[in-house]
């Protein structure tokens, strides 16, 4: 989805790092408790140092919702996270995303029109009342609302197993979007096989499947993926094991299943942080997730060898769009009484998206 960020004025784009740092510091001090800055774990260090709270996507939205004091929530993360924060915060709070082009390529792989078309197509060949839609947190508010309206729920990478188990107690089949890997990895964990899980390609008629496949499968997995996590390959695991005997391989469930199957541990961003914290001094850990988090973990654990499973740096390019210049621009705007890059979700969408989020919270 194209979201156009206006180019920053020269006073930001040409400013030195030192100038931007002192301007951010001053604006933050002027705004005081009227503003809270949230930093997702994948943010670069330059930005992360200003965050009042660090966390994963859902954790940060909840922090924003629990903070009734701040009028402004500056979300240093990507678009779907800022939308979730807007859904969960009170009406008097406004959420700002420093760069509107900070989207998520995976979230953009499922749009509401394609999901509605898929739903109608599935309904032509099977009892739709027995199909439960589940969306990963990494999706637009419109998809969360779709799921809320159709009796489904949101899941995150930490609770996908519980949410899918719940869904299969209410129906026979899941339409899971947008990340096929999280769906497949969780399906395997629950004992399902390839025969039970079929990829739904939204560009093809009936998802590229035949009627029997749609009827007989338990998981219809949307053909979406994360370009950052899909880069990790079996060869990387083999090389890490060869070069660092005894290494612990810890990967995110957005990685492909062949990598997950070889890893020692698999879990969400939060899980990975805890796994590194819990490892005894001297442990080597090869991490399959976004590079800024890996680098931060390495710096925070000098007594352990923490490195990226992929030796070639693989940042999330959209997370990387947030920098000090954009942060200074939104903060100085607030000081001047101008709200820049506000992210809003309309009332009807927000209401149904909240239903889907609350269902998830009841399940876990
Ligand atoms: P978290 O939900 O763990 O924050 O992950 C978000 C994400 O974008 C993973 O790629
Ligand atoms: Fe999206 Fe992948 Fe970036 Fe996460 S790491 S925000 S899933 S593109």
Short mmCIF file of C-alpha atoms and ligand atoms in Angstrom, two decimals:
data_model
loop_
_atom_site.label_atom_id
_atom_site.label_comp_id
_atom_site.label_asym_id
_atom_site.label_seq_id
_atom_site.Cartn_x
_atom_site.Cartn_y
_atom_site.Cartn_z
CA UNK A 1 0.00 0.00 0.00
CA UNK A 2 1.40 3.39 -0.94
CA UNK A 3 1.42 5.90 1.87
CA UNK A 4 3.11 9.08 0.86
CA UNK A 5 5.39 10.72 3.33
CA UNK A 6 6.01 14.35 2.45
CA UNK A 7 9.74 15.12 2.15
CA UNK A 8 11.09 16.73 5.32
CA UNK A 9 12.06 20.41 5.26
CA UNK A 10 15.82 21.05 4.89
CA UNK A 11 16.08 22.04 8.53
CA UNK A 12 15.55 18.34 9.30
CA UNK A 13 16.98 16.51 6.29
CA UNK A 14 20.25 18.50 6.36
CA UNK A 15 20.62 18.72 10.15
CA UNK A 16 23.61 17.07 11.81
CA UNK A 17 23.01 14.06 14.10
CA UNK A 18 24.09 16.21 17.09
CA UNK A 19 21.65 18.98 16.18
CA UNK A 20 18.77 16.49 15.79
CA UNK A 21 19.63 14.85 19.10
CA UNK A 22 19.57 18.12 21.01
CA UNK A 23 16.31 19.16 19.31
CA UNK A 24 14.64 15.86 20.19
CA UNK A 25 15.85 16.18 23.77
CA UNK A 26 14.50 19.73 24.02
CA UNK A 27 11.12 18.87 22.47
CA UNK A 28 10.73 15.85 24.71
CA UNK A 29 11.51 17.95 27.79
CA UNK A 30 9.02 20.66 26.71
CA UNK A 31 6.24 18.13 26.09
CA UNK A 32 6.92 16.18 29.30
CA UNK A 33 4.22 13.66 30.17
CA UNK A 34 2.01 14.89 27.31
CA UNK A 35 3.97 12.61 24.99
CA UNK A 36 5.09 9.01 25.24
CA UNK A 37 7.56 7.55 22.73
CA UNK A 38 7.27 3.83 22.01
CA UNK A 39 10.10 1.89 20.36
CA UNK A 40 9.69 -1.50 18.72
CA UNK A 41 12.57 -3.93 19.26
CA UNK A 42 13.53 -3.71 15.57
CA UNK A 43 14.21 0.02 15.69
CA UNK A 44 17.74 1.30 15.13
CA UNK A 45 19.69 2.44 18.20
CA UNK A 46 19.64 6.11 17.11
CA UNK A 47 15.85 6.08 17.58
CA UNK A 48 15.56 3.52 20.37
CA UNK A 49 17.52 5.69 22.82
CA UNK A 50 14.55 8.12 22.93
CA UNK A 51 11.92 5.48 23.64
CA UNK A 52 10.11 5.70 26.98
CA UNK A 53 9.09 2.06 26.48
CA UNK A 54 10.51 -0.72 24.34
CA UNK A 55 8.56 -3.77 23.36
CA UNK A 56 6.99 -6.00 20.76
CA UNK A 57 4.05 -4.87 18.66
CA UNK A 58 1.23 -5.90 20.95
CA UNK A 59 3.08 -5.15 24.20
CA UNK A 60 3.61 -1.56 23.05
CA UNK A 61 -0.04 -1.08 22.10
CA UNK A 62 -1.06 -2.25 25.55
CA UNK A 63 1.44 0.08 27.17
CA UNK A 64 -0.08 2.92 25.18
CA UNK A 65 -3.56 1.89 26.27
CA UNK A 66 -2.50 1.75 29.93
CA UNK A 67 -1.03 5.24 29.77
CA UNK A 68 -4.00 7.61 30.03
CA UNK A 69 -1.83 10.62 30.77
CA UNK A 70 -0.08 11.01 27.43
CA UNK A 71 -2.08 12.99 24.88
CA UNK A 72 0.32 11.91 22.13
CA UNK A 73 1.75 8.47 21.46
CA UNK A 74 4.69 8.61 19.04
CA UNK A 75 5.01 5.07 17.70
CA UNK A 76 8.50 4.24 16.43
CA UNK A 77 7.49 1.09 14.59
CA UNK A 78 5.37 0.36 11.53
CA UNK A 79 1.90 1.34 10.35
CA UNK A 80 -0.14 -1.66 11.60
CA UNK A 81 1.33 -1.18 15.08
CA UNK A 82 0.32 2.49 15.16
CA UNK A 83 -3.19 1.48 14.03
CA UNK A 84 -3.43 -1.08 16.83
CA UNK A 85 -2.32 1.57 19.32
CA UNK A 86 -5.03 3.91 18.03
CA UNK A 87 -7.64 1.15 18.40
CA UNK A 88 -6.61 0.41 21.98
CA UNK A 89 -5.98 3.93 23.30
CA UNK A 90 -8.60 6.31 24.69
CA UNK A 91 -10.36 8.88 22.49
CA UNK A 92 -8.36 11.80 23.88
CA UNK A 93 -5.06 10.18 22.79
CA UNK A 94 -3.56 10.67 19.35
CA UNK A 95 -1.09 8.25 17.77
CA UNK A 96 1.66 9.52 15.45
CA UNK A 97 3.91 7.53 13.11
CA UNK A 98 7.08 9.57 12.34
CA UNK A 99 7.30 8.31 8.72
CA UNK A 100 4.12 7.30 6.86
CA UNK A 101 6.13 5.05 4.57
CA UNK A 102 7.00 2.81 7.51
CA UNK A 103 4.61 0.03 6.49
CA UNK A 104 5.03 -3.73 6.69
CA UNK A 105 5.43 -5.59 3.42
CA UNK A 106 3.88 -8.70 4.93
CA UNK A 107 0.81 -6.84 6.23
CA UNK A 108 0.39 -5.36 2.73
CA UNK A 109 0.22 -8.86 1.20
CA UNK A 110 -3.39 -9.23 2.38
CA UNK A 111 -5.82 -6.41 1.66
CA UNK A 112 -9.46 -6.31 2.64
CA UNK A 113 -10.79 -6.75 -0.92
CA UNK A 114 -8.75 -9.91 -1.52
CA UNK A 115 -9.73 -11.34 1.86
CA UNK A 116 -13.43 -10.66 1.22
CA UNK A 117 -13.13 -12.28 -2.21
CA UNK A 118 -11.41 -15.31 -0.68
CA UNK A 119 -14.14 -15.60 1.95
CA UNK A 120 -16.85 -15.57 -0.70
CA UNK A 121 -14.98 -18.13 -2.81
CA UNK A 122 -14.54 -20.48 0.16
CA UNK A 123 -18.24 -20.04 0.98
CA UNK A 124 -19.11 -21.35 -2.51
CA UNK A 125 -17.56 -24.74 -1.80
CA UNK A 126 -17.82 -25.34 1.95
CA UNK A 127 -19.97 -24.44 4.96
CA UNK A 128 -18.64 -20.99 5.79
CA UNK A 129 -20.13 -21.11 9.28
CA UNK A 130 -17.50 -23.75 10.11
CA UNK A 131 -14.62 -21.57 8.86
CA UNK A 132 -12.89 -19.31 11.39
CA UNK A 133 -10.78 -16.38 10.11
CA UNK A 134 -7.61 -15.64 12.05
CA UNK A 135 -5.37 -12.69 11.35
CA UNK A 136 -1.85 -12.18 12.56
CA UNK A 137 -1.28 -8.93 14.44
CA UNK A 138 0.76 -7.84 11.38
CA UNK A 139 -2.29 -6.81 9.38
CA UNK A 140 -4.32 -3.70 8.70
CA UNK A 141 -7.13 -2.61 11.01
CA UNK A 142 -9.58 -3.46 8.21
CA UNK A 143 -8.54 -7.13 8.37
CA UNK A 144 -8.76 -7.20 12.15
CA UNK A 145 -12.28 -5.80 11.82
CA UNK A 146 -13.15 -8.44 9.18
CA UNK A 147 -12.07 -11.14 11.59
CA UNK A 148 -14.05 -9.52 14.42
CA UNK A 149 -17.21 -9.45 12.28
CA UNK A 150 -16.84 -13.10 11.24
CA UNK A 151 -16.32 -14.70 14.64
CA UNK A 152 -12.53 -14.95 14.46
CA UNK A 153 -9.64 -13.48 16.41
CA UNK A 154 -6.26 -11.82 16.10
CA UNK A 155 -3.12 -13.71 17.11
CA UNK A 156 0.49 -12.76 17.75
CA UNK A 157 3.56 -14.90 17.30
CA UNK A 158 3.51 -15.63 21.06
CA UNK A 159 -0.07 -16.86 21.25
CA UNK A 160 -0.77 -18.31 17.77
CA UNK A 161 -0.94 -21.85 19.18
CA UNK A 162 -3.60 -20.97 21.77
CA UNK A 163 -5.63 -18.90 19.30
CA UNK A 164 -5.56 -21.61 16.61
CA UNK A 165 -6.55 -24.27 19.16
CA UNK A 166 -9.48 -22.07 20.17
CA UNK A 167 -10.46 -21.51 16.54
CA UNK A 168 -10.47 -25.23 15.81
CA UNK A 169 -12.75 -25.82 18.77
CA UNK A 170 -15.28 -23.49 17.11
CA UNK A 171 -14.96 -24.65 13.52
CA UNK A 172 -13.38 -27.20 11.20
CA UNK A 173 -11.24 -24.93 9.11
CA UNK A 174 -9.15 -21.77 9.39
CA UNK A 175 -8.52 -19.01 6.92
CA UNK A 176 -5.22 -17.73 8.30
CA UNK A 177 -3.60 -14.51 7.03
CA UNK A 178 -1.29 -12.92 6.09
CA UNK A 179 1.75 -15.02 7.15
CA UNK A 180 1.74 -18.57 5.80
CA UNK A 181 4.85 -19.45 7.84
CA UNK A 182 3.43 -18.59 11.25
CA UNK A 183 0.30 -20.56 10.35
CA UNK A 184 2.23 -23.56 9.05
CA UNK A 185 4.75 -23.65 11.90
CA UNK A 186 1.94 -23.52 14.43
CA UNK A 187 -0.01 -26.19 12.53
CA UNK A 188 2.99 -28.53 12.70
CA UNK A 189 3.37 -27.83 16.44
CA UNK A 190 -0.24 -28.95 16.86
CA UNK A 191 0.37 -32.20 14.97
CA UNK A 192 -1.07 -31.25 11.59
CA UNK A 193 0.72 -32.27 8.38
CA UNK A 194 1.20 -30.87 4.90
CA UNK A 195 -1.92 -32.70 3.80
CA UNK A 196 -3.99 -30.61 6.26
CA UNK A 197 -2.47 -27.27 5.26
CA UNK A 198 -2.91 -25.66 1.85
CA UNK A 199 -1.59 -22.33 0.60
CA UNK A 200 -4.25 -19.89 -0.56
CA UNK A 201 -2.89 -17.77 -3.42
CA UNK A 202 -5.14 -14.69 -3.63
CA UNK A 203 -4.08 -14.07 -7.24
CA UNK A 204 -5.55 -17.36 -8.47
CA UNK A 205 -9.10 -18.60 -8.82
CA UNK A 206 -10.18 -20.44 -5.65
CA UNK A 207 -6.73 -19.64 -4.24
CA UNK A 208 -5.13 -21.98 -6.80
CA UNK A 209 -6.82 -24.98 -5.15
CA UNK A 210 -9.46 -27.42 -6.28
CA UNK A 211 -12.76 -27.84 -4.45
CA UNK A 212 -11.68 -31.03 -2.74
CA UNK A 213 -8.53 -29.39 -1.36
CA UNK A 214 -10.54 -26.51 0.06
CA UNK A 215 -13.11 -28.90 1.59
CA UNK A 216 -10.57 -31.31 3.07
CA UNK A 217 -7.88 -28.99 4.39
CA UNK A 218 -7.92 -27.69 7.94
CA UNK A 219 -5.67 -24.70 7.30
CA UNK A 220 -5.99 -22.33 4.36
CA UNK A 221 -2.75 -20.38 4.67
CA UNK A 222 -2.62 -17.02 2.92
CA UNK A 223 0.32 -16.75 0.54
CA UNK A 224 2.12 -14.03 2.50
CA UNK A 225 5.52 -13.90 4.12
CA UNK A 226 8.00 -11.62 5.84
CA UNK A 227 10.85 -10.75 3.51
CA UNK A 228 13.20 -10.35 6.48
CA UNK A 229 12.53 -13.70 8.17
CA UNK A 230 12.15 -15.65 4.94
CA UNK A 231 15.81 -14.92 4.18
CA UNK A 232 17.02 -17.37 6.80
CA UNK A 233 17.88 -20.68 5.15
CA UNK A 234 18.82 -24.22 6.12
CA UNK A 235 22.38 -23.50 4.87
CA UNK A 236 22.69 -20.76 7.51
CA UNK A 237 21.78 -23.18 10.29
CA UNK A 238 24.25 -25.75 8.94
CA UNK A 239 27.03 -23.15 8.65
CA UNK A 240 26.41 -21.81 12.19
CA UNK A 241 26.60 -25.35 13.59
CA UNK A 242 29.80 -26.06 11.63
CA UNK A 243 31.51 -22.84 12.63
CA UNK A 244 30.33 -22.63 16.26
CA UNK A 245 29.98 -26.14 17.68
CA UNK A 246 27.40 -26.15 20.48
CA UNK A 247 25.65 -23.03 19.12
CA UNK A 248 22.00 -22.51 20.07
CA UNK A 249 19.91 -21.59 17.04
CA UNK A 250 16.91 -19.45 18.02
CA UNK A 251 14.51 -18.28 15.30
CA UNK A 252 11.24 -16.39 14.88
CA UNK A 253 8.18 -18.37 13.67
CA UNK A 254 7.94 -16.13 10.59
CA UNK A 255 10.91 -18.17 9.27
CA UNK A 256 10.19 -20.99 6.81
CA UNK A 257 9.41 -24.39 8.31
CA UNK A 258 12.60 -26.14 7.17
CA UNK A 259 14.61 -23.60 9.19
CA UNK A 260 12.27 -23.79 12.19
CA UNK A 261 12.48 -27.59 12.13
CA UNK A 262 16.28 -27.44 12.48
CA UNK A 263 16.39 -24.70 15.13
CA UNK A 264 16.89 -25.40 18.85
CA UNK A 265 14.26 -22.87 19.86
CA UNK A 266 11.52 -20.98 18.07
CA UNK A 267 9.54 -18.06 19.41
CA UNK A 268 8.35 -14.49 19.14
CA UNK A 269 10.52 -11.40 19.48
CA UNK A 270 9.82 -11.41 23.20
CA UNK A 271 10.66 -15.11 23.46
CA UNK A 272 14.00 -14.59 21.67
CA UNK A 273 14.96 -11.81 24.11
CA UNK A 274 14.13 -14.08 27.07
CA UNK A 275 16.02 -17.02 25.52
CA UNK A 276 19.18 -14.92 25.23
CA UNK A 277 18.72 -13.56 28.79
CA UNK A 278 18.32 -17.09 30.13
CA UNK A 279 21.35 -18.62 28.35
CA UNK A 280 24.34 -19.20 30.65
CA UNK A 281 27.48 -17.06 30.16
CA UNK A 282 29.70 -18.44 27.41
CA UNK A 283 26.76 -19.64 25.26
CA UNK A 284 26.85 -18.99 21.52
CA UNK A 285 23.48 -18.04 20.03
CA UNK A 286 22.68 -17.69 16.32
CA UNK A 287 19.51 -15.62 16.05
CA UNK A 288 17.06 -15.68 13.16
CA UNK A 289 15.34 -12.31 13.40
CA UNK A 290 15.74 -8.64 12.49
CA UNK A 291 19.33 -7.42 12.73
CA UNK A 292 18.83 -4.42 15.03
CA UNK A 293 17.42 -6.64 17.73
CA UNK A 294 20.27 -9.13 17.25
CA UNK A 295 22.87 -6.35 17.50
CA UNK A 296 21.23 -4.95 20.64
CA UNK A 297 21.15 -8.39 22.26
CA UNK A 298 24.84 -8.87 21.39
CA UNK A 299 25.71 -5.51 23.00
CA UNK A 300 23.64 -6.25 26.11
CA UNK A 301 25.21 -9.70 26.60
CA UNK A 302 28.98 -9.29 26.27
CA UNK A 303 29.44 -12.56 28.21
CA UNK A 304 27.71 -14.50 25.37
CA UNK A 305 28.37 -14.74 21.64
CA UNK A 306 25.18 -13.49 19.98
CA UNK A 307 25.15 -13.20 16.19
CA UNK A 308 22.79 -13.18 13.23
CA UNK A 309 22.02 -16.55 11.70
CA UNK A 310 22.38 -14.88 8.29
CA UNK A 311 25.88 -13.36 8.03
CA UNK A 312 24.56 -10.80 5.53
CA UNK A 313 22.82 -7.99 7.36
CA UNK A 314 19.05 -8.12 6.90
CA UNK A 315 17.28 -5.11 8.38
CA UNK A 316 13.57 -4.52 8.07
CA UNK A 317 13.69 -1.68 5.55
CA UNK A 318 10.37 -0.21 6.62
CA UNK A 319 11.22 -0.19 10.33
CA UNK A 320 14.45 1.51 9.24
CA UNK A 321 12.55 4.44 7.76
CA UNK A 322 12.10 5.87 11.25
CA UNK A 323 15.10 8.04 12.01
CA UNK A 324 16.01 10.99 14.21
CA UNK A 325 15.04 13.50 11.52
CA UNK A 326 11.43 12.22 11.32
CA UNK A 327 11.22 11.88 15.09
CA UNK A 328 12.41 15.48 15.56
CA UNK A 329 9.91 16.62 12.91
CA UNK A 330 6.87 15.11 14.67
CA UNK A 331 8.01 16.17 18.15
CA UNK A 332 8.73 19.77 17.16
CA UNK A 333 5.37 19.81 15.40
CA UNK A 334 3.69 18.92 18.68
CA UNK A 335 5.62 21.66 20.50
CA UNK A 336 4.25 24.11 17.89
CA UNK A 337 0.72 22.74 18.31
CA UNK A 338 0.70 20.84 15.00
CA UNK A 339 -0.07 17.11 14.94
CA UNK A 340 1.89 15.52 12.07
CA UNK A 341 1.31 12.02 10.70
CA UNK A 342 -1.60 11.13 12.94
CA UNK A 343 -2.80 7.55 12.41
CA UNK A 344 -6.53 7.08 12.84
CA UNK A 345 -8.86 4.14 12.45
CA UNK A 346 -12.51 4.96 11.77
CA UNK A 347 -14.99 4.19 14.55
CA UNK A 348 -16.73 1.22 12.90
CA UNK A 349 -13.47 -0.49 11.89
CA UNK A 350 -11.99 0.19 15.32
CA UNK A 351 -15.02 -1.28 17.08
CA UNK A 352 -14.82 -4.61 15.20
CA UNK A 353 -11.04 -4.75 15.33
CA UNK A 354 -11.30 -4.32 19.11
CA UNK A 355 -13.73 -7.28 19.20
CA UNK A 356 -11.09 -9.44 17.46
CA UNK A 357 -8.32 -8.20 19.77
CA UNK A 358 -10.43 -8.72 22.88
CA UNK A 359 -11.27 -12.27 21.79
CA UNK A 360 -7.56 -12.95 21.60
CA UNK A 361 -7.11 -11.57 25.11
CA UNK A 362 -9.89 -13.79 26.46
CA UNK A 363 -8.23 -16.84 24.88
CA UNK A 364 -4.72 -16.28 26.25
P1 LIG B 1 6.35 -8.77 17.25
O1 LIG B 1 4.88 -9.03 17.22
O2 LIG B 1 7.10 -9.82 17.98
O3 LIG B 1 6.64 -7.40 17.73
O4 LIG B 1 6.89 -8.88 15.76
C1 LIG B 1 6.47 -7.98 14.85
C2 LIG B 1 7.11 -8.24 13.58
O5 LIG B 1 6.97 -7.44 12.70
C3 LIG B 1 7.87 -9.46 13.39
O6 LIG B 1 8.45 -9.44 12.15
FE1 LIG B 2 6.81 -6.65 8.57
FE2 LIG B 2 8.77 -8.45 8.45
FE3 LIG B 2 9.32 -5.89 8.94
FE4 LIG B 2 8.10 -7.41 10.76
S1 LIG B 2 10.16 -7.66 10.01
S2 LIG B 2 7.55 -5.30 10.20
S3 LIG B 2 6.79 -8.71 9.46
S4 LIG B 2 8.41 -6.72 7.04
#
